[in-house]
Coordinates of C-alpha atoms and ligand atoms in Angstrom, one line a residue:
M22 CA 52.5 26.3 13.5
S23 CA 52.6 23.5 10.9
T24 CA 50.4 20.5 12.1
P25 CA 52.6 17.2 11.9
P26 CA 51.7 14.4 9.0
P27 CA 48.7 12.5 10.6
N28 CA 49.0 9.1 11.7
P29 CA 47.7 6.5 9.4
A30 CA 44.9 5.8 11.8
T31 CA 43.3 9.3 11.3
T32 CA 43.9 9.3 7.4
L33 CA 41.8 6.0 7.4
I34 CA 39.3 8.1 8.9
H35 CA 39.9 11.6 7.4
H36 CA 40.6 9.9 4.0
P37 CA 41.1 12.7 1.2
Y38 CA 39.6 11.0 -1.7
R39 CA 36.3 12.6 -3.0
A40 CA 34.5 11.1 -6.2
P41 CA 35.1 13.2 -9.0
D42 CA 32.1 14.7 -11.2
G43 CA 31.4 13.1 -14.3
F44 CA 30.7 9.6 -13.0
D45 CA 27.3 8.7 -14.5
A46 CA 25.2 5.2 -14.2
A47 CA 21.7 3.7 -14.4
L48 CA 21.5 3.8 -10.6
V49 CA 22.0 6.3 -7.9
P50 CA 24.9 5.0 -5.4
T51 CA 23.7 3.7 -1.9
H52 CA 24.5 6.6 0.2
R53 CA 24.9 5.0 3.9
A54 CA 24.8 7.8 6.6
S55 CA 23.6 8.2 9.9
S56 CA 26.0 11.8 10.3
V57 CA 26.0 14.0 7.5
F58 CA 28.9 16.7 7.6
F59 CA 28.2 20.6 7.4
K60 CA 31.0 22.7 6.2
S61 CA 30.5 25.1 8.9
M62 CA 28.2 26.0 11.8
A63 CA 26.6 28.4 9.8
D64 CA 26.0 25.6 6.9
L65 CA 24.6 23.6 9.7
R66 CA 22.0 26.2 11.0
A67 CA 20.8 26.9 7.1
R68 CA 20.1 23.5 6.0
R69 CA 16.3 22.3 5.6
W70 CA 15.7 18.7 4.9
V71 CA 11.9 18.9 5.3
D72 CA 11.7 20.6 1.6
K73 CA 14.5 18.5 0.6
S74 CA 16.9 21.2 -0.2
G75 CA 19.6 20.0 2.1
Y76 CA 20.9 17.1 3.9
T77 CA 21.3 17.1 7.6
Y78 CA 21.1 13.6 9.1
G79 CA 20.5 10.2 7.6
L80 CA 17.2 9.8 9.4
H81 CA 16.2 12.5 7.4
G82 CA 17.3 11.6 3.9
T83 CA 20.4 11.0 1.6
P84 CA 20.5 11.3 -2.3
T85 CA 19.3 7.4 -2.4
T86 CA 16.3 8.3 -0.2
F87 CA 15.6 11.5 -2.2
T88 CA 15.7 9.9 -5.4
L89 CA 13.2 7.1 -4.2
E90 CA 10.9 9.7 -3.3
A91 CA 11.6 11.9 -6.3
Q92 CA 10.5 8.6 -8.4
L93 CA 7.6 7.7 -6.5
A94 CA 6.4 11.4 -6.6
T95 CA 6.2 10.7 -10.4
L96 CA 4.7 7.4 -10.5
E97 CA 2.0 8.6 -7.6
H98 CA 1.3 12.0 -9.8
A99 CA 2.2 13.8 -6.7
T100 CA 4.7 16.2 -5.5
H101 CA 5.7 15.2 -2.1
V102 CA 6.8 11.7 -0.9
L103 CA 8.0 10.1 2.5
L104 CA 9.5 6.9 3.1
A105 CA 8.3 4.8 6.0
P106 CA 9.6 1.3 7.1
S107 CA 6.7 -0.8 5.7
G108 CA 3.3 0.1 4.2
L109 CA 1.3 -0.1 7.6
A110 CA 3.8 2.3 9.0
A111 CA 2.8 4.7 6.0
I112 CA -0.6 4.3 7.5
T113 CA 0.0 4.8 11.1
A114 CA 2.3 8.0 10.2
V115 CA -0.7 9.7 8.6
D116 CA -3.0 8.8 11.7
I117 CA -0.3 10.4 14.2
A118 CA 0.5 13.3 12.0
L119 CA -3.1 14.4 11.3
L120 CA -5.2 13.4 14.3
K121 CA -5.3 14.2 17.9
S122 CA -7.4 13.3 21.0
G123 CA -11.1 14.2 20.2
D124 CA -10.9 13.7 16.7
K125 CA -12.6 11.2 15.0
V126 CA -11.5 8.9 11.8
L127 CA -13.8 6.9 9.6
L128 CA -12.5 3.8 7.7
P129 CA -13.9 1.4 5.1
D130 CA -15.1 -1.9 6.8
N131 CA -13.4 -3.7 3.9
A132 CA -10.2 -1.5 4.5
Y133 CA -6.9 -3.4 4.8
G134 CA -7.2 -5.4 8.4
P135 CA -4.0 -3.7 10.0
N136 CA -5.2 -0.3 9.6
K137 CA -8.3 -1.0 11.4
D138 CA -6.7 -2.7 14.3
F139 CA -4.5 0.1 14.6
T140 CA -7.3 2.3 14.6
R141 CA -9.3 0.2 17.3
H142 CA -6.5 -0.5 19.5
E143 CA -4.1 2.5 19.5
L144 CA -6.4 5.3 18.4
A145 CA -9.1 4.5 20.4
G146 CA -6.6 4.3 23.6
W147 CA -5.7 8.0 22.6
G148 CA -9.0 9.2 22.8
I149 CA -9.4 9.3 19.1
A150 CA -12.9 7.8 18.0
H151 CA -13.5 6.0 14.7
A152 CA -16.2 4.3 12.5
L153 CA -16.5 2.3 9.7
F154 CA -18.6 2.8 6.5
D155 CA -19.6 0.8 3.4
Q156 CA -17.8 2.2 0.6
Q157 CA -20.5 0.7 -1.8
D158 CA -23.1 2.8 0.2
A159 CA -22.5 6.3 -0.1
A160 CA -25.2 7.0 2.8
S161 CA -23.4 5.1 5.2
L162 CA -20.6 7.4 4.7
A163 CA -22.8 10.6 4.7
A164 CA -24.1 9.4 8.2
L165 CA -20.8 9.5 9.5
L166 CA -19.6 13.1 8.1
T167 CA -19.7 15.2 11.5
P168 CA -17.6 18.4 11.8
D169 CA -15.2 15.9 14.4
V170 CA -14.2 14.0 11.4
K171 CA -10.4 14.9 10.8
L172 CA -9.5 12.0 8.3
V173 CA -11.6 9.7 6.3
W174 CA -9.5 6.8 4.7
L175 CA -10.5 5.1 1.4
E176 CA -9.3 1.9 -0.4
A177 CA -10.0 1.2 -4.1
P178 CA -10.8 -1.6 -4.5
G179 CA -11.0 -3.1 -0.7
S180 CA -8.8 -5.5 0.9
I181 CA -9.8 -9.5 0.4
T182 CA -13.4 -8.6 -1.3
L183 CA -11.9 -6.3 -4.0
E184 CA -15.3 -4.3 -4.4
F185 CA -14.4 -1.1 -6.4
P186 CA -15.8 2.0 -4.8
D187 CA -17.3 5.3 -6.6
L188 CA -13.9 7.2 -5.4
T189 CA -15.2 10.3 -7.3
G190 CA -18.7 10.5 -5.6
L191 CA -17.1 9.5 -2.3
V192 CA -14.5 12.3 -2.5
R193 CA -17.1 14.6 -3.7
L194 CA -19.4 13.5 -0.6
I195 CA -16.6 14.4 2.0
R196 CA -15.7 17.7 0.4
Q197 CA -19.2 19.0 0.9
Q198 CA -20.2 17.6 4.2
A199 CA -16.8 17.4 6.0
P200 CA -14.6 20.1 4.1
Q201 CA -12.5 20.0 7.1
A202 CA -11.5 16.3 6.9
V203 CA -8.2 14.9 5.0
V204 CA -8.9 12.5 2.5
A205 CA -6.5 9.6 2.3
L206 CA -6.6 6.6 -0.1
D207 CA -4.6 3.3 0.4
N208 CA -3.4 3.2 -2.9
T209 CA -1.5 0.0 -2.7
W210 CA -3.7 -1.6 -5.5
G211 CA -3.5 1.0 -8.2
A212 CA 0.3 1.5 -7.4
G213 CA 0.1 5.1 -9.1
L214 CA -0.7 3.1 -12.7
A215 CA -4.5 1.8 -12.7
F216 CA -5.9 5.7 -12.0
N217 CA -4.5 8.9 -11.0
P218 CA -6.2 9.6 -7.4
F219 CA -5.0 13.5 -7.7
E220 CA -7.2 13.7 -10.7
L221 CA -10.4 11.9 -10.3
G222 CA -12.5 14.3 -12.4
D223 CA -14.4 17.2 -11.9
G224 CA -11.6 18.9 -10.1
L225 CA -11.6 16.0 -7.3
A226 CA -8.9 14.5 -5.6
V227 CA -7.6 12.7 -2.7
D228 CA -5.3 15.2 -0.4
L229 CA -2.8 12.2 0.1
T230 CA -1.8 8.4 -0.8
I231 CA 0.0 5.9 0.9
H232 CA 1.5 3.0 -1.1
A233 CA 3.0 -0.3 0.4
L234 CA 6.4 -0.3 -1.8
T235 CA 6.4 -4.1 -0.4
K236 CA 4.1 -5.0 -3.4
Y237 CA 4.8 -3.8 -6.9
P238 CA 7.6 -1.0 -6.2
S239 CA 9.6 -3.7 -4.7
G240 CA 8.5 -6.4 -6.9
G241 CA 10.6 -9.2 -5.1
S242 CA 8.8 -10.5 -1.9
D243 CA 12.2 -9.3 -0.2
V244 CA 11.9 -5.8 1.2
L245 CA 8.9 -4.2 3.7
M246 CA 8.6 -0.2 2.9
G247 CA 5.8 2.3 2.3
S248 CA 5.5 5.8 1.3
I249 CA 3.2 8.5 1.5
A250 CA 2.4 10.7 -1.2
C251 CA 0.6 14.3 -1.3
R252 CA 0.8 17.5 -3.7
D253 CA 0.0 20.1 -0.8
D254 CA 3.1 22.1 0.3
G255 CA 1.5 22.6 3.9
L256 CA 0.1 19.0 4.2
H257 CA 3.6 17.8 3.4
E258 CA 5.2 19.9 6.0
Q259 CA 2.6 18.6 8.4
L260 CA 3.3 15.1 7.5
A261 CA 7.1 15.6 7.3
W262 CA 7.9 17.4 10.5
S263 CA 5.6 14.3 12.5
H264 CA 7.1 11.8 10.5
G265 CA 11.0 13.2 11.5
R266 CA 9.6 13.6 15.3
L267 CA 8.6 10.0 15.0
G268 CA 12.4 8.3 13.9
W269 CA 10.9 5.8 11.4
G270 CA 14.0 5.9 8.8
V271 CA 14.4 3.5 6.4
G272 CA 17.8 1.7 5.4
P273 CA 19.6 2.8 2.4
D274 CA 20.0 -0.9 1.2
D275 CA 16.3 -1.3 1.1
V276 CA 15.7 1.9 -0.7
A277 CA 18.3 0.5 -3.4
T278 CA 16.4 -2.6 -3.5
V279 CA 13.4 -0.7 -4.7
L280 CA 15.1 1.7 -6.8
R281 CA 16.2 -1.4 -8.8
S282 CA 12.8 -2.7 -9.2
L283 CA 10.9 0.6 -10.0
P284 CA 11.9 1.2 -13.6
S285 CA 10.4 -2.1 -14.4
I286 CA 6.9 -1.7 -12.4
A287 CA 4.7 -0.8 -15.5
L288 CA 5.9 -3.7 -17.4
R289 CA 5.3 -6.0 -14.4
Y290 CA 2.1 -4.5 -13.4
A291 CA 0.7 -4.9 -16.9
A292 CA 1.9 -8.6 -17.2
Q293 CA 0.3 -9.5 -13.8
D294 CA -2.9 -7.8 -14.6
A295 CA -3.3 -9.5 -17.9
S296 CA -2.5 -12.7 -16.4
A297 CA -4.9 -12.4 -13.4
R298 CA -7.6 -11.5 -15.6
A299 CA -6.7 -14.8 -17.7
V300 CA -7.3 -16.8 -14.6
A301 CA -10.4 -14.8 -13.3
Q302 CA -11.9 -15.6 -16.9
W303 CA -10.8 -19.2 -16.6
L304 CA -12.2 -19.5 -13.1
Q305 CA -15.6 -18.3 -13.7
G306 CA -17.9 -21.4 -14.2
Q307 CA -15.1 -24.0 -12.5
R308 CA -16.5 -26.7 -10.4
G309 CA -16.6 -25.6 -6.8
V310 CA -16.0 -21.8 -7.5
A311 CA -19.1 -19.9 -6.8
R312 CA -17.6 -16.5 -7.6
V313 CA -15.0 -14.7 -8.9
L314 CA -14.3 -11.4 -7.4
H315 CA -12.1 -8.8 -9.7
P316 CA -12.9 -5.5 -10.5
A317 CA -12.2 -5.7 -14.1
L318 CA -14.8 -8.8 -14.3
P319 CA -18.4 -7.8 -15.2
G320 CA -20.7 -8.4 -12.4
S321 CA -18.2 -8.2 -9.7
P322 CA -18.9 -5.5 -7.0
G323 CA -18.1 -1.9 -8.3
H324 CA -16.8 -3.0 -11.7
E325 CA -18.9 0.0 -13.2
H326 CA -16.7 2.4 -11.0
W327 CA -13.5 0.6 -11.9
T328 CA -14.7 1.0 -15.8
A329 CA -15.2 4.5 -15.0
L330 CA -11.9 5.4 -13.7
C331 CA -9.5 2.6 -14.7
T332 CA -7.8 0.9 -17.6
Q333 CA -5.6 -1.5 -15.7
A334 CA -5.9 -3.6 -12.3
A335 CA -3.8 -5.2 -10.2
G336 CA -3.0 -9.0 -10.5
L337 CA -5.2 -10.0 -7.2
L338 CA -8.6 -12.0 -7.5
T339 CA -10.8 -13.6 -4.8
M340 CA -12.9 -16.9 -5.4
E341 CA -15.6 -17.6 -3.5
I342 CA -15.7 -21.5 -2.8
D343 CA -19.2 -23.0 -3.1
A344 CA -20.7 -22.7 0.2
R345 CA -21.4 -26.5 0.2
Y346 CA -17.7 -27.1 0.8
T347 CA -16.2 -26.9 4.4
Q348 CA -12.8 -24.9 5.6
R349 CA -11.0 -28.1 6.0
E350 CA -12.2 -29.0 2.2
V351 CA -11.3 -25.5 0.9
D352 CA -7.8 -25.8 2.6
A353 CA -7.2 -29.2 1.1
F354 CA -7.6 -27.5 -2.1
V355 CA -5.1 -24.3 -1.2
D356 CA -2.7 -27.0 0.2
A357 CA -2.9 -29.0 -3.1
L358 CA -1.8 -25.8 -5.1
T359 CA 2.1 -26.2 -5.9
R360 CA 2.9 -23.2 -7.9
F361 CA 0.7 -20.8 -5.8
R362 CA 2.5 -20.2 -2.4
I363 CA 0.6 -20.2 0.8
G364 CA 1.3 -16.6 2.7
Y365 CA 0.6 -12.9 2.9
S366 CA 1.3 -10.0 0.4
W367 CA 1.6 -9.8 -3.2
G368 CA 3.2 -8.0 -6.2
G369 CA 6.3 -10.4 -6.4
A370 CA 7.2 -12.7 -9.1
V371 CA 6.0 -15.6 -7.3
S372 CA 2.1 -16.1 -7.2
M373 CA 0.5 -16.8 -3.7
V374 CA -2.8 -17.9 -2.0
T375 CA -4.7 -17.4 1.2
A376 CA -7.8 -18.8 2.2
C377 CA -9.8 -16.3 4.6
Q378 CA -11.0 -18.7 7.4
A379 CA -14.0 -16.5 8.7
A380 CA -15.7 -15.8 5.3
R381 CA -19.0 -17.5 6.8
P382 CA -21.5 -15.3 7.8
H383 CA -22.1 -17.5 11.2
V384 CA -18.7 -16.6 12.1
A385 CA -18.1 -13.0 10.6
A386 CA -18.1 -10.4 12.8
P387 CA -21.2 -8.1 12.5
K388 CA -21.0 -5.7 9.7
G389 CA -19.1 -2.7 10.7
E390 CA -16.7 -4.7 13.4
G391 CA -13.4 -5.8 11.5
H392 CA -10.8 -7.8 12.8
G393 CA -8.2 -8.1 9.9
L394 CA -9.1 -11.0 7.6
R395 CA -11.9 -11.8 9.7
S396 CA -13.6 -8.5 9.4
L397 CA -15.3 -9.6 5.6
P398 CA -18.0 -6.9 5.2
T399 CA -20.1 -8.6 2.8
P400 CA -21.8 -11.7 3.5
Y401 CA -20.2 -14.1 1.2
A402 CA -21.6 -17.3 2.2
G403 CA -18.4 -19.6 1.0
V404 CA -15.0 -19.4 1.9
L405 CA -13.1 -16.9 0.1
V406 CA -9.5 -17.7 -1.2
R407 CA -7.1 -14.9 -2.4
L408 CA -4.8 -15.2 -5.5
C409 CA -2.0 -12.9 -6.1
I410 CA -0.5 -13.7 -9.4
G411 CA 2.9 -13.4 -9.9
L412 CA 5.0 -13.8 -12.8
E413 CA 4.6 -17.5 -13.8
D414 CA 3.5 -18.6 -16.9
T415 CA -0.4 -18.0 -17.1
Q416 CA -1.3 -21.4 -18.7
D417 CA 1.1 -23.2 -15.8
L418 CA -0.8 -21.4 -13.3
I419 CA -4.3 -22.5 -14.8
A420 CA -2.9 -26.0 -14.8
D421 CA -2.1 -26.0 -11.1
L422 CA -5.5 -24.6 -10.4
A423 CA -7.4 -27.0 -12.3
Q424 CA -5.4 -30.1 -10.7
A425 CA -6.0 -28.7 -7.2
L426 CA -9.9 -28.1 -7.7
T427 CA -10.2 -31.6 -8.4
R428 CA -9.3 -32.0 -4.6
L429 CA -12.9 -30.4 -3.8
P430 CA -15.5 -33.8 -3.5
A431 CA -17.9 -34.1 -6.4
Ligands
LIG29 C1 0.3 -4.9 2.5 C2 -0.4 -3.8 2.6 C3 -0.5 -2.7 3.2 C4 0.8 -2.9 4.0 O1 2.0 -3.0 3.6 P1 3.2 -3.8 4.7 O2 4.5 -3.1 3.9 O3 3.4 -5.1 4.5 O4 3.0 -3.1 6.1 C5 -1.4 -1.5 3.3 N1 -2.2 -1.7 2.5 C6 -2.5 -2.3 1.6 C7 -3.7 -2.5 0.5 C8 -1.9 -3.7 1.6 O5 -2.1 -4.7 0.5

């Protein structure tokens, strides 16, 4: 029996058009899908998304997401990459995949604040213990490496205060004293460009990295995304199954935005590095500036470790304002900046600034206790002002800083 010709309503749904082979362009198309179709039930049963050999459901990958994951694997010197809806979601997905009740996780006291907050508020409630260590002091980590430690976070350099750790030494210590622990690096600052965390020398490597794609890979201050990268097939499967069960997908249009920016990441990173170093040099010795923190500056904490591992640096620097200035006076300096916009995040075209309120020892939380921006672990006496260098002309940024610094009372 032949089927009658379909009603247009049906043809609009089951349209016959199929894209021909032979269309080739710089960017992959943006594939939007929740459902993906299978040829047969046998096909449905045979397909696997976890090793990216097939498409099963929009949540578990499309040609658009698989392309970004493959490009990020190249950038990060990894073999497997998973996408998450934000950099923070990448961090928490790692925690959720690898930790269970009774385990312990260790974090640097200068880690990205929300990483510490998730640990303190959520993980603690799930019976997962934690402790903070000082990345510049290997002994403080060694003292914590007990058999219940299943995950150790590292961050190079630390958030806000930008102390660069001896990554290779810390990884060696963890391998010797806690071989059961997974070593995870928040690699947002290095972005895959400043150093290769999967080849640290002496055969040492971290197990996985997370990257806030919100920063340099996006480059546009307009999209939130994160990634988890690793080289080990078994670890990837463990992370991928857990990630799939969580249901934390990313939107294809956001993925397309990152795919459009990624080809220029190395150029942007190098330009922002050069500009940040020029700004850092200029700031040193300016009236009101007690100290400039930037790992490429001699005298900055961990400069020797940065020199041993890196040739490049991200466009971030932190100025410690002379301790005789009050928070109100420092705020007036920050408010007077016109080319630096006040706000969180970094890695875009627009330069940004934030003053870290509680850098003063009498209001900072005690060492080992962190509260995001308030958890500055090192006793910097003055208020800290973090600058994120964008893509403006360097001399225009310096001129802006010069005029705003005149607001600090003589
Ligand atoms: C911004 C940032 C994150 C979080 O990224 P979001 O996409 O904003 O969630 C994580 N780690 C570091 C070091 C960051 O700077």
